[in-house]
């Protein structure tokens, strides 16, 4: 079958976990496998993470948690989205941990506990400054106070999320951390200790060791890319996804030939134009055409003209690739290395956008280094 291919190097994923562990020490990691494991394939990635001893996972939706359960993955899974009462029973029965992040969650939880006789495990989410999901300090204190009157209620976790942990200026992140600490101290004074306290993301793994607590949430770093271009990069991670596209047509054109929509790319001399069967409908980043290149046999070749929905063109100069051969779109493999970090920097996109976009007709193949 022709079309884009994402080779997922599970051996590199496991090596990345080893590198992250070198950094965070013995604190357990929570593998963030939402959005189909950032485009890498949630089930295969989760299993590979289990192989290296990760036993707590996070997704965004209950459907993503179900996908892992259907694949017989039994470890606890935290669902980051705002929890819904219709999922409470399933959460209890399937060991799915839920997010307690709004004051009006509590009456719904209370009535469920009273009628069902058991509580899902909740992680209380404190908004320390992201202004997304989460309770304010006062709301969270109030929830803790009321929670003492709800028999069986399980608030086993407490967490928050950084908005600037991957920036050069960590001033605001330190303020968020201070607010979280203040809340933990208040909870402590109420006699409440949480089994799971977690705050880190990839940026915090690199920048804020004080926020490791007893569980470290990690996504982007384990996939082998950096959360931004402002973080220290002194951690030996490797790109897990090798994104490749097939050359489906090759032809010589004369100087002055316009290529693709709008004719914005015009050949300067006689050259070889190859058509790659991968387009923005497969997640290939359209803005990359302005400065972008692909790798073929260790050499970079410019993208020629606008990326189309299903294909784009490459200017191979005097190189004569053969139809049926492939180019490296990003990642690392026999054709060389081109990181999503570089593409993100040059397109004004982020590594998160680039990786999670990969889909469409992309075929995933899992490689294990053997
Ligand atoms: C709540 C939460 N925790 C952790 C992460 C993982 O972040 P990262 O991929 O930067 O490690 C995310 C990802 O966006 C998130 O939303």
Coordinates of C-alpha atoms and ligand atoms in Angstrom, one line a residue:
X1 CA 0.0 0.0 0.0
X2 CA 1.4 3.4 -1.0
X3 CA 1.2 6.3 1.3
X4 CA 2.9 7.7 4.5
X5 CA 4.3 5.5 7.1
X6 CA 5.2 6.2 10.7
X7 CA 7.8 3.7 12.0
X8 CA 7.5 3.8 15.8
X9 CA 10.8 2.8 17.4
X10 CA 9.7 1.3 20.7
X11 CA 13.3 0.6 21.6
X12 CA 14.0 4.3 21.5
X13 CA 10.9 4.9 23.6
X14 CA 12.3 2.6 26.3
X15 CA 15.7 4.2 26.0
X16 CA 14.1 7.7 26.5
X17 CA 12.4 6.4 29.6
X18 CA 15.8 5.3 30.9
X19 CA 17.2 8.8 30.2
X20 CA 14.3 10.5 31.9
X21 CA 14.8 8.2 34.9
X22 CA 18.4 9.3 35.1
X23 CA 17.0 12.8 35.6
X24 CA 14.1 12.2 38.0
X25 CA 15.6 9.3 40.0
X26 CA 13.4 6.8 41.6
X27 CA 10.1 8.8 41.4
X28 CA 7.6 6.7 39.4
X29 CA 6.6 8.1 36.0
X30 CA 3.0 8.5 34.8
X31 CA 3.0 7.8 31.0
X32 CA 0.9 10.4 29.2
X33 CA -0.5 8.5 26.3
X34 CA -3.4 10.8 25.4
X35 CA -4.2 11.7 21.7
X36 CA -3.2 8.2 20.6
X37 CA 0.1 8.5 22.5
X38 CA 0.9 11.8 20.7
X39 CA 0.3 10.1 17.4
X40 CA 2.5 7.1 18.1
X41 CA -0.3 4.5 18.8
X42 CA -1.6 4.3 22.3
X43 CA -1.8 0.5 22.9
X44 CA 1.6 -0.3 21.5
X45 CA 3.2 2.6 23.3
X46 CA 1.5 1.7 26.6
X47 CA 2.6 -1.9 26.4
X48 CA 6.2 -0.8 25.7
X49 CA 6.1 1.5 28.7
X50 CA 4.8 -1.4 30.9
X51 CA 7.8 -3.4 29.7
X52 CA 10.1 -0.8 31.4
X53 CA 8.1 -0.7 34.6
X54 CA 5.7 2.2 34.1
X55 CA 2.4 1.3 35.8
X56 CA 0.3 4.4 35.7
X57 CA -1.0 6.1 32.6
X58 CA -2.9 9.2 31.7
X59 CA -5.3 9.9 28.8
X60 CA -7.7 12.8 28.1
X61 CA -11.0 11.0 27.5
X62 CA -12.8 8.1 28.9
X63 CA -12.9 6.6 25.4
X64 CA -9.1 6.7 25.3
X65 CA -9.1 4.8 28.7
X66 CA -11.5 2.2 27.2
X67 CA -9.2 1.6 24.3
X68 CA -6.4 0.6 26.7
X69 CA -8.8 -1.5 28.8
X70 CA -10.0 -3.3 25.7
X71 CA -6.4 -4.1 25.0
X72 CA -6.2 -5.7 28.4
X73 CA -4.0 -3.0 30.0
X74 CA -5.0 -3.2 33.6
X75 CA -2.9 -0.5 35.3
X76 CA -4.6 2.7 36.7
X77 CA -5.4 5.3 34.1
X78 CA -6.1 8.9 35.0
X79 CA -8.5 10.7 32.7
X80 CA -7.6 14.4 32.5
X81 CA -10.9 15.7 31.1
X82 CA -13.7 17.0 33.3
X83 CA -15.3 13.9 34.8
X84 CA -18.9 13.1 33.9
X85 CA -21.3 11.3 36.3
X86 CA -22.4 8.8 33.7
X87 CA -18.8 7.4 33.8
X88 CA -18.5 7.0 37.6
X89 CA -19.6 3.4 37.7
X90 CA -17.3 2.4 34.9
X91 CA -14.5 4.2 36.6
X92 CA -15.0 2.2 39.8
X93 CA -15.3 -1.1 38.0
X94 CA -12.4 -0.4 35.6
X95 CA -9.9 1.3 38.0
X96 CA -10.1 4.5 36.0
X97 CA -9.1 7.6 38.0
X98 CA -11.1 10.7 37.4
X99 CA -10.5 14.4 37.6
X100 CA -12.2 16.4 40.4
X101 CA -11.8 19.9 39.0
X102 CA -15.0 22.0 39.6
X103 CA -17.0 22.8 42.8
X104 CA -20.2 21.4 41.4
X105 CA -18.6 18.0 40.9
X106 CA -19.0 17.2 44.6
X107 CA -22.8 17.0 44.9
X108 CA -22.8 14.7 41.8
X109 CA -20.1 12.5 43.4
X110 CA -21.9 12.5 46.7
X111 CA -25.1 11.3 45.2
X112 CA -23.3 8.6 43.2
X113 CA -21.4 7.3 46.3
X114 CA -24.7 7.2 48.3
X115 CA -26.5 5.2 45.7
X116 CA -23.7 3.0 44.4
X117 CA -21.9 2.5 47.7
X118 CA -18.4 3.1 46.3
X119 CA -16.4 6.0 44.9
X120 CA -14.2 6.2 41.9
X121 CA -10.7 7.4 42.7
X122 CA -10.5 11.1 42.2
X123 CA -7.5 13.4 41.7
X124 CA -8.2 16.9 42.9
X125 CA -7.0 19.3 40.3
X126 CA -5.8 22.7 41.7
X127 CA -5.7 25.6 39.3
X128 CA -2.4 27.2 40.2
X129 CA -2.4 29.6 37.3
X130 CA -3.1 27.8 34.0
X131 CA -6.8 28.9 34.1
X132 CA -8.0 25.8 32.4
X133 CA -9.6 23.0 34.4
X134 CA -9.1 23.2 38.2
X135 CA -10.3 24.4 41.5
X136 CA -9.2 27.7 43.0
X137 CA -7.4 27.5 46.3
X138 CA -10.6 28.4 48.3
X139 CA -12.8 26.0 46.3
X140 CA -10.3 23.2 46.8
X141 CA -10.1 23.8 50.5
X142 CA -13.9 23.8 50.6
X143 CA -14.0 20.5 48.7
X144 CA -11.6 18.9 51.2
X145 CA -13.7 20.2 54.1
X146 CA -16.9 18.8 52.5
X147 CA -15.3 15.5 51.5
X148 CA -15.0 14.5 55.1
X149 CA -18.8 14.3 55.2
X150 CA -19.1 12.0 52.2
X151 CA -18.7 8.3 53.3
X152 CA -16.4 6.3 51.0
X153 CA -15.3 9.3 48.9
X154 CA -11.8 8.7 47.5
X155 CA -9.7 11.7 46.7
X156 CA -6.4 9.8 46.4
X157 CA -4.6 12.3 44.2
X158 CA -3.8 16.0 44.1
X159 CA -2.3 17.7 41.1
X160 CA -1.8 20.8 39.0
X161 CA -0.5 21.8 35.6
X162 CA 2.2 24.3 34.7
X163 CA 1.7 26.8 31.9
X164 CA 5.3 28.0 31.5
X165 CA 7.5 25.1 32.7
X166 CA 9.1 25.0 29.3
X167 CA 10.0 28.6 29.0
X168 CA 13.3 30.3 29.6
X169 CA 11.8 32.6 32.2
X170 CA 10.5 30.3 35.1
X171 CA 9.2 33.1 37.3
X172 CA 5.6 32.2 36.8
X173 CA 6.2 28.5 37.1
X174 CA 7.9 29.1 40.5
X175 CA 4.8 31.1 41.6
X176 CA 2.6 28.2 40.5
X177 CA 4.7 25.8 42.5
X178 CA 4.5 28.1 45.6
X179 CA 0.6 28.1 45.3
X180 CA 0.6 24.3 45.1
X181 CA 2.9 24.0 48.1
X182 CA 0.6 26.3 50.0
X183 CA -2.4 24.1 49.2
X184 CA -0.6 20.9 50.2
X185 CA 0.3 22.5 53.5
X186 CA -3.3 23.5 54.1
X187 CA -4.5 20.0 53.2
X188 CA -1.9 18.6 55.6
X189 CA -3.2 20.9 58.4
X190 CA -6.6 19.4 57.8
X191 CA -5.1 15.9 58.2
X192 CA -5.3 15.1 54.5
X193 CA -2.4 13.5 52.7
X194 CA -2.7 12.3 49.1
X195 CA -1.5 8.9 47.9
X196 CA -0.5 10.6 44.6
X197 CA 0.8 14.2 44.3
X198 CA 1.9 15.2 40.9
X199 CA 2.7 18.4 39.0
X200 CA 5.5 17.8 36.4
X201 CA 5.2 17.7 32.7
X202 CA 8.2 17.5 30.3
X203 CA 9.2 21.1 30.9
X204 CA 9.2 20.5 34.6
X205 CA 11.2 17.3 34.3
X206 CA 14.0 19.5 32.8
X207 CA 13.5 22.7 34.8
X208 CA 11.7 22.1 38.0
X209 CA 12.9 19.1 40.0
X210 CA 11.1 20.5 43.1
X211 CA 7.8 19.5 41.4
X212 CA 8.5 15.8 41.0
X213 CA 6.6 14.9 44.2
X214 CA 5.8 11.2 44.2
X215 CA 4.7 10.8 40.6
X216 CA 6.0 12.5 37.4
X217 CA 3.7 13.0 34.5
X218 CA 5.6 12.8 31.3
X219 CA 4.6 13.0 27.6
X220 CA 6.7 14.8 25.0
X221 CA 10.2 13.9 26.3
X222 CA 9.5 10.2 26.2
X223 CA 8.5 10.5 22.5
X224 CA 11.9 11.9 22.0
X225 CA 11.2 15.6 21.4
X226 CA 11.5 18.7 23.5
X227 CA 8.5 20.7 24.7
X228 CA 10.0 24.0 23.4
X229 CA 13.2 25.4 22.1
X230 CA 13.8 27.2 25.4
X231 CA 14.5 24.2 27.6
X232 CA 17.9 22.7 28.4
X233 CA 18.5 19.9 26.0
X234 CA 21.1 18.0 28.0
X235 CA 19.1 14.8 28.1
X236 CA 19.9 12.1 25.6
X237 CA 16.5 11.4 24.0
X238 CA 15.9 10.1 20.5
X239 CA 12.9 10.6 18.2
X240 CA 10.5 7.7 18.5
X241 CA 8.6 8.4 15.4
X242 CA 10.2 8.1 12.0
X243 CA 7.7 9.6 9.5
X244 CA 8.3 8.5 5.9
X245 CA 6.7 9.0 2.5
X246 CA 7.0 7.2 -0.8
X247 CA 8.2 8.8 -4.0
X248 CA 5.5 8.0 -6.5
X249 CA 6.6 9.9 -9.5
X250 CA 9.9 11.4 -10.8
X251 CA 10.5 13.6 -13.8
X252 CA 12.9 16.1 -15.2
X253 CA 11.6 19.6 -15.8
X254 CA 13.2 22.6 -17.4
X255 CA 14.3 25.9 -15.7
X256 CA 11.3 28.2 -15.0
X257 CA 8.8 25.5 -14.3
X258 CA 6.2 26.5 -11.6
X259 CA 5.5 23.7 -9.1
X260 CA 2.2 23.1 -7.2
X261 CA -0.7 25.4 -6.3
X262 CA -0.2 29.0 -6.9
X263 CA 3.1 28.4 -8.7
X264 CA 5.0 29.9 -5.8
X265 CA 8.0 27.7 -6.4
X266 CA 9.7 28.1 -9.8
X267 CA 12.6 25.9 -10.7
X268 CA 15.9 27.9 -11.3
X269 CA 17.4 25.3 -13.6
X270 CA 16.7 22.0 -15.2
X271 CA 16.0 19.7 -12.3
X272 CA 14.3 16.5 -11.0
X273 CA 11.0 16.9 -9.3
X274 CA 9.7 14.0 -7.2
X275 CA 6.1 13.6 -6.0
X276 CA 5.8 12.3 -2.4
X277 CA 2.5 10.7 -1.6
X278 CA 1.9 12.3 1.8
X279 CA -0.2 15.5 2.3
X280 CA -1.6 17.7 5.0
X281 CA -4.6 15.3 5.3
X282 CA -2.1 12.8 6.7
X283 CA -0.8 15.4 9.1
X284 CA 2.2 16.6 7.1
X285 CA 2.8 20.2 8.2
X286 CA 1.7 22.5 5.4
X287 CA 3.6 25.6 6.6
X288 CA 6.9 23.6 6.4
X289 CA 7.0 24.0 2.6
X290 CA 8.2 27.6 2.9
X291 CA 11.6 26.6 4.3
X292 CA 11.3 22.8 4.5
X293 CA 13.2 19.9 3.3
X294 CA 13.1 16.1 3.4
X295 CA 16.0 13.7 3.8
X296 CA 16.9 11.2 1.1
X297 CA 20.0 8.9 1.4
X298 CA 21.5 11.3 4.0
X299 CA 21.0 14.5 2.0
X300 CA 18.4 17.3 2.5
X301 CA 16.2 18.2 -0.5
X302 CA 13.9 21.2 -0.7
X303 CA 10.2 20.9 -0.7
X304 CA 9.1 22.4 -4.0
X305 CA 5.9 24.5 -3.7
X306 CA 2.8 24.2 -1.5
X307 CA 2.0 21.0 0.2
X308 CA -1.3 19.6 -1.1
X309 CA -3.9 17.5 0.6
X310 CA -2.5 14.1 -0.4
X311 CA 1.0 14.8 -1.9
X312 CA 3.8 17.3 -2.3
X313 CA 6.8 17.8 -4.5
X314 CA 10.5 17.7 -3.8
X315 CA 13.3 19.3 -5.8
X316 CA 15.9 16.6 -6.1
X317 CA 18.3 18.7 -8.4
X318 CA 20.5 16.3 -10.3
X319 CA 19.8 13.4 -8.1
X320 CA 17.6 10.7 -9.7
X321 CA 15.6 8.9 -7.1
X322 CA 13.4 6.0 -8.2
X323 CA 9.6 5.8 -7.9
X324 CA 8.9 3.4 -5.0
X325 CA 11.8 4.7 -2.9
X326 CA 11.0 6.7 0.2
X327 CA 12.1 9.9 1.8
X328 CA 12.4 10.7 5.5
X329 CA 9.8 13.4 6.4
X330 CA 10.9 13.7 10.0
X331 CA 12.6 11.6 12.7
X332 CA 15.7 9.5 12.4
X333 CA 16.5 6.5 10.2
X334 CA 18.7 5.3 7.4
X335 CA 18.1 8.5 5.4
X336 CA 19.4 10.7 8.2
X337 CA 17.9 12.9 10.8
X338 CA 15.4 15.7 10.8
X339 CA 13.7 16.5 14.1
X340 CA 10.3 17.8 14.8
X341 CA 12.0 20.3 17.0
X342 CA 13.7 21.9 14.0
X343 CA 10.4 21.9 12.0
X344 CA 8.6 23.4 14.9
X345 CA 11.1 26.2 15.3
X346 CA 11.1 27.0 11.6
X347 CA 7.3 26.9 11.1
X348 CA 6.2 28.6 14.4
X349 CA 4.4 25.3 15.2
X350 CA 5.1 23.1 18.3
X351 CA 6.4 19.6 18.6
X352 CA 3.0 18.8 20.1
X353 CA 1.1 20.0 17.0
X354 CA 3.4 18.2 14.7
X355 CA 3.4 14.8 16.3
X356 CA -0.3 14.6 17.3
X357 CA -1.3 15.6 13.7
X358 CA 0.1 12.5 12.2
X359 CA -2.8 10.3 11.1
X360 CA -5.0 10.4 8.0
X361 CA -3.8 7.5 5.9
X362 CA -0.6 7.0 7.7
X363 CA 0.3 3.4 8.4
X364 CA 2.0 2.7 11.7
X365 CA 4.7 0.1 11.9
X366 CA 6.3 -0.8 15.2
X367 CA 10.1 -1.5 15.3
X368 CA 11.9 -2.9 18.2
X369 CA 15.5 -2.4 17.2
X370 CA 16.0 -6.0 16.3
Ligands
LIG1 C1 -2.5 17.7 32.5 C2 -1.3 17.3 31.7 N1 -0.2 16.7 32.3 C3 0.9 16.3 31.7 C4 1.0 16.5 30.3 C5 2.2 16.1 29.6 O1 2.9 17.1 29.1 P1 4.3 16.9 28.3 O2 4.0 16.3 27.1 O3 4.8 18.3 28.2 O4 5.2 16.1 29.2 C6 -0.1 17.2 29.6 C7 0.0 17.4 28.2 O5 -0.4 18.3 27.6 C8 -1.2 17.6 30.3 O6 -2.3 18.2 29.7

